[in-house]
Amino acid sequence: EPEVTQTPSHQVTQMGQEVILRCVPISNHLYFYWYRQILGQKVEFLVSFYNNEISEKSEIFDDQFSVERPDGSNFTLKIRSTKLEDSAMYFCASRPGSVAYNEQFFGPGTRLTVL
Amino acid sequence: SQKIEQNSEALNIQEGKTATLTCNYTNYSPAYLQWYRQDPGRGPVFLLLIRENEKEKRKERLKVTFDTTLKQSLFHITASQPADSATYLCALGRTGGGNKLTFGTGTQLKVEL
């Protein structure tokens, strides 16, 4: 069964450093998402991406964040200058293109630890 | 502001019983509601989706109801098993825009032998 994959599973970085989290969405899906979950808290929406552009973003997704689909398979989240409060699990999700299908399929997550 | 509430306390039930989890929301008009399962340190796993014009959906031992008047969804697991122990998340979505999901805090379910 096709699934969303994410790398790395765990990333440790120093405050102020740039990190890139990588995701391979399910093939033939057209909508891509990043969510995050701070330990013990709820899953929060960051950004959605369709047709090579951001379709919606949350207040969390400020100028320090960016997303890219550099090729036909990868979808990346970049944090330019990490802060301690960026420590969280980051989940990538994807969805088919049909409006009839709203289910989002999540990857296993990348645990980001900012020291 | 939007608020999605799930049972904040963990739910402990005996194997074989039916587990019922609730999801209440305010200041929101979702087009659909999804239930996910999340195990510790893992990503949410999609279980069921129900649309605003649907009252009930079933899949194997799972059943979800959706009452847009009460602004509530109930999620049932019948004949529960220890393997059902996990955190269950409800998530609301609207069509249009990015179709983002807004999640509740989740309810931890523990099924005991």
CSV table of C-alpha atoms in Angstrom, one decimal:
chain,number,residue,atom,x,y,z
A,1,GLU,CA,0.0,0.0,0.0
A,2,PRO,CA,1.5,3.4,-0.9
A,3,GLU,CA,2.5,5.6,2.0
A,4,VAL,CA,4.0,9.0,2.7
A,5,THR,CA,7.6,8.8,3.8
A,6,GLN,CA,9.7,11.4,5.7
A,7,THR,CA,13.4,11.8,6.3
A,8,PRO,CA,15.1,12.1,8.6
A,9,SER,CA,13.2,10.5,11.4
A,10,HIS,CA,15.1,12.6,14.0
A,11,GLN,CA,17.0,15.8,13.5
A,12,VAL,CA,18.9,17.6,16.2
A,13,THR,CA,20.1,21.1,15.4
A,14,GLN,CA,21.5,24.2,17.2
A,15,MET,CA,19.4,27.3,17.6
A,16,GLY,CA,19.8,29.6,14.6
A,17,GLN,CA,20.7,26.9,12.2
A,18,GLU,CA,18.8,26.1,9.0
A,19,VAL,CA,17.0,22.7,8.7
A,20,ILE,CA,15.3,21.0,5.8
A,21,LEU,CA,12.8,18.3,6.4
A,22,ARG,CA,12.0,16.0,3.5
A,23,CYS,CA,8.9,14.2,2.5
A,24,VAL,CA,7.9,12.0,-0.4
A,25,PRO,CA,4.1,12.2,-0.7
A,26,ILE,CA,2.0,9.4,-2.2
A,27,SER,CA,2.5,9.2,-6.0
A,28,ASN,CA,-0.4,10.8,-7.9
A,29,HIS,CA,-1.5,12.9,-5.0
A,30,LEU,CA,-1.8,16.6,-5.8
A,31,TYR,CA,-2.2,18.3,-2.4
A,32,PHE,CA,0.6,18.4,0.1
A,33,TYR,CA,0.6,19.6,3.7
A,34,TRP,CA,2.9,20.2,6.7
A,35,TYR,CA,1.6,19.9,10.2
A,36,ARG,CA,3.5,20.0,13.5
A,37,GLN,CA,2.8,18.6,17.0
A,38,ILE,CA,4.6,20.0,20.0
A,39,LEU,CA,5.1,17.3,22.6
A,40,GLY,CA,1.8,16.7,24.5
A,41,GLN,CA,-0.2,19.1,22.3
A,42,LYS,CA,-2.5,18.9,19.4
A,43,VAL,CA,-1.5,18.5,15.7
A,44,GLU,CA,-1.4,22.0,14.2
A,45,PHE,CA,-1.6,23.0,10.5
A,46,LEU,CA,1.3,24.8,9.0
A,47,VAL,CA,0.8,25.0,5.3
A,48,SER,CA,-0.9,23.5,2.3
A,49,PHE,CA,0.6,23.3,-1.2
A,50,TYR,CA,-1.1,22.7,-4.6
A,51,ASN,CA,0.0,23.3,-8.2
A,52,ASN,CA,3.4,24.5,-7.1
A,53,GLU,CA,2.2,27.2,-4.8
A,54,ILE,CA,1.0,27.7,-1.2
A,55,SER,CA,-2.7,27.6,-1.1
A,56,GLU,CA,-3.1,28.3,2.7
A,57,LYS,CA,-0.8,28.9,5.6
A,58,SER,CA,-1.2,29.4,9.3
A,59,GLU,CA,0.1,32.1,11.6
A,60,ILE,CA,2.8,29.8,12.7
A,61,PHE,CA,4.2,29.7,9.1
A,62,ASP,CA,6.1,33.0,9.2
A,63,ASP,CA,9.0,34.2,7.1
A,64,GLN,CA,11.3,31.7,8.7
A,65,PHE,CA,9.4,28.8,7.0
A,66,SER,CA,9.3,27.9,3.3
A,67,VAL,CA,8.2,24.9,1.3
A,68,GLU,CA,9.3,23.6,-2.0
A,69,ARG,CA,8.6,20.8,-4.4
A,70,PRO,CA,11.9,20.6,-6.1
A,71,ASP,CA,11.1,17.7,-8.4
A,72,GLY,CA,8.2,15.4,-9.1
A,73,SER,CA,8.4,13.4,-5.9
A,74,ASN,CA,9.9,15.4,-3.0
A,75,PHE,CA,8.2,18.0,-0.8
A,76,THR,CA,10.4,19.9,1.6
A,77,LEU,CA,9.9,22.2,4.6
A,78,LYS,CA,12.8,24.6,5.4
A,79,ILE,CA,13.2,26.5,8.6
A,80,ARG,CA,15.8,29.2,8.1
A,81,SER,CA,16.8,30.0,11.6
A,82,THR,CA,15.6,27.6,14.1
A,83,LYS,CA,14.3,28.6,17.5
A,84,LEU,CA,13.9,26.5,20.7
A,85,GLU,CA,10.1,26.6,20.3
A,86,ASP,CA,10.4,25.0,16.8
A,87,SER,CA,11.2,21.7,18.6
A,88,ALA,CA,8.3,19.4,17.6
A,89,MET,CA,7.2,16.5,15.5
A,90,TYR,CA,6.7,17.6,11.9
A,91,PHE,CA,4.3,15.6,9.8
A,92,CYS,CA,3.9,15.7,6.1
A,93,ALA,CA,0.5,14.7,4.6
A,94,SER,CA,-0.9,14.3,1.1
A,95,ARG,CA,-4.3,14.0,-0.5
A,96,PRO,CA,-5.5,12.9,-4.0
A,97,GLY,CA,-6.6,15.6,-6.4
A,98,SER,CA,-10.3,14.8,-6.6
A,99,VAL,CA,-12.6,17.0,-4.7
A,100,ALA,CA,-14.5,13.9,-3.7
A,101,TYR,CA,-11.6,12.6,-1.6
A,102,ASN,CA,-10.7,14.7,1.4
A,103,GLU,CA,-8.8,12.1,3.4
A,104,GLN,CA,-5.3,13.2,4.2
A,105,PHE,CA,-2.6,10.6,4.6
A,106,PHE,CA,0.2,11.3,7.0
A,107,GLY,CA,3.8,10.3,7.1
A,108,PRO,CA,5.6,9.0,10.2
A,109,GLY,CA,7.0,12.4,11.1
A,110,THR,CA,10.4,14.0,11.7
A,111,ARG,CA,11.2,14.8,15.3
A,112,LEU,CA,13.1,18.1,15.4
A,113,THR,CA,15.0,19.0,18.5
A,114,VAL,CA,16.5,22.5,18.7
A,115,LEU,CA,19.2,22.9,21.3
B,1,SER,CA,-12.4,31.4,17.9
B,2,GLN,CA,-12.7,27.8,16.7
B,3,LYS,CA,-12.7,25.2,19.4
B,4,ILE,CA,-12.6,21.4,19.1
B,5,GLU,CA,-12.9,19.4,22.3
B,6,GLN,CA,-12.4,15.8,22.9
B,7,ASN,CA,-12.5,13.8,26.2
B,8,SER,CA,-9.5,15.2,27.9
B,9,GLU,CA,-9.2,12.3,30.3
B,10,ALA,CA,-8.1,8.9,29.2
B,11,LEU,CA,-10.7,6.3,28.6
B,12,ASN,CA,-10.2,2.8,30.1
B,13,ILE,CA,-12.5,0.0,29.0
B,14,GLN,CA,-12.5,-3.7,29.2
B,15,GLU,CA,-11.8,-5.9,26.2
B,16,GLY,CA,-14.9,-6.8,24.2
B,17,LYS,CA,-16.8,-3.6,25.3
B,18,THR,CA,-17.7,-0.7,23.1
B,19,ALA,CA,-15.6,2.4,23.4
B,20,THR,CA,-17.3,5.7,22.6
B,21,LEU,CA,-15.3,8.9,22.1
B,22,THR,CA,-16.8,12.3,21.6
B,23,CYS,CA,-15.7,15.3,19.6
B,24,ASN,CA,-17.5,18.6,20.2
B,25,TYR,CA,-16.8,21.8,18.3
B,26,THR,CA,-17.8,25.5,18.4
B,27,ASN,CA,-17.5,28.4,16.0
B,28,TYR,CA,-17.0,26.1,13.1
B,29,SER,CA,-19.0,24.8,10.2
B,30,PRO,CA,-17.1,21.8,8.8
B,31,ALA,CA,-17.8,20.2,5.5
B,32,TYR,CA,-16.5,17.0,6.9
B,33,LEU,CA,-15.0,15.4,9.9
B,34,GLN,CA,-12.2,12.8,10.1
B,35,TRP,CA,-11.1,10.4,12.8
B,36,TYR,CA,-7.5,9.4,13.1
B,37,ARG,CA,-5.6,7.0,15.3
B,38,GLN,CA,-2.2,8.1,16.6
B,39,ASP,CA,0.3,5.8,18.4
B,40,PRO,CA,3.1,7.3,20.5
B,41,GLY,CA,5.8,8.9,18.4
B,42,ARG,CA,4.0,8.1,15.1
B,43,GLY,CA,1.9,10.0,12.6
B,44,PRO,CA,-1.9,10.0,12.5
B,45,VAL,CA,-3.4,7.1,10.7
B,46,PHE,CA,-6.7,7.9,8.8
B,47,LEU,CA,-9.7,5.8,10.0
B,48,LEU,CA,-13.0,7.3,8.8
B,49,LEU,CA,-14.4,10.4,7.2
B,50,ILE,CA,-18.0,11.6,7.5
B,51,ARG,CA,-19.5,14.5,5.6
B,52,GLU,CA,-21.8,17.2,6.9
B,53,ASN,CA,-24.8,15.7,5.0
B,54,GLU,CA,-24.1,12.2,6.5
B,55,LYS,CA,-25.5,11.0,9.8
B,56,GLU,CA,-23.5,7.8,10.2
B,57,LYS,CA,-20.6,5.9,8.7
B,58,ARG,CA,-19.3,2.4,9.4
B,59,LYS,CA,-16.2,0.5,8.7
B,60,GLU,CA,-15.7,-2.9,10.2
B,61,ARG,CA,-15.8,-2.4,14.0
B,62,LEU,CA,-15.8,1.4,13.7
B,63,LYS,CA,-18.8,3.7,13.6
B,64,VAL,CA,-18.9,7.4,13.5
B,65,THR,CA,-21.9,9.7,13.8
B,66,PHE,CA,-22.1,13.4,13.0
B,67,ASP,CA,-24.7,15.8,14.3
B,68,THR,CA,-24.2,19.3,12.9
B,69,THR,CA,-27.0,20.7,15.0
B,70,LEU,CA,-25.4,19.5,18.3
B,71,LYS,CA,-22.0,20.2,16.7
B,72,GLN,CA,-20.8,16.8,17.8
B,73,SER,CA,-19.4,13.6,16.5
B,74,LEU,CA,-19.3,10.3,18.3
B,75,PHE,CA,-16.8,7.6,17.4
B,76,HIS,CA,-17.5,4.0,18.5
B,77,ILE,CA,-15.2,1.0,18.5
B,78,THR,CA,-17.2,-2.2,19.1
B,79,ALA,CA,-15.7,-5.4,20.5
B,80,SER,CA,-12.7,-3.5,21.5
B,81,GLN,CA,-9.3,-5.2,21.7
B,82,PRO,CA,-6.0,-4.3,23.5
B,83,ALA,CA,-4.6,-3.5,20.1
B,84,ASP,CA,-7.1,-0.6,19.8
B,85,SER,CA,-5.3,1.2,22.6
B,86,ALA,CA,-4.0,4.5,21.2
B,87,THR,CA,-4.9,8.2,21.0
B,88,TYR,CA,-7.8,9.0,18.7
B,89,LEU,CA,-8.0,12.4,17.1
B,90,CYS,CA,-10.9,14.1,15.4
B,91,ALA,CA,-10.1,16.6,12.7
B,92,LEU,CA,-12.5,19.0,11.0
B,93,GLY,CA,-12.1,20.3,7.5
B,94,ARG,CA,-13.8,22.6,5.0
B,95,THR,CA,-13.6,22.4,1.2
B,96,GLY,CA,-11.9,25.1,-0.7
B,97,GLY,CA,-8.7,26.8,-0.1
B,98,GLY,CA,-6.1,24.4,1.1
B,99,ASN,CA,-8.6,22.0,2.8
B,100,LYS,CA,-6.5,22.2,6.0
B,101,LEU,CA,-7.5,20.0,8.9
B,102,THR,CA,-8.1,21.4,12.4
B,103,PHE,CA,-7.4,18.8,15.1
B,104,GLY,CA,-8.8,18.2,18.5
B,105,THR,CA,-6.4,17.4,21.4
B,106,GLY,CA,-7.2,13.7,21.2
B,107,THR,CA,-8.5,11.1,23.6
B,108,GLN,CA,-6.3,8.3,24.9
B,109,LEU,CA,-8.0,4.9,24.9
B,110,LYS,CA,-6.8,2.0,26.8
B,111,VAL,CA,-8.4,-1.4,26.4
B,112,GLU,CA,-7.6,-3.8,29.2
B,113,LEU,CA,-7.8,-7.5,29.3
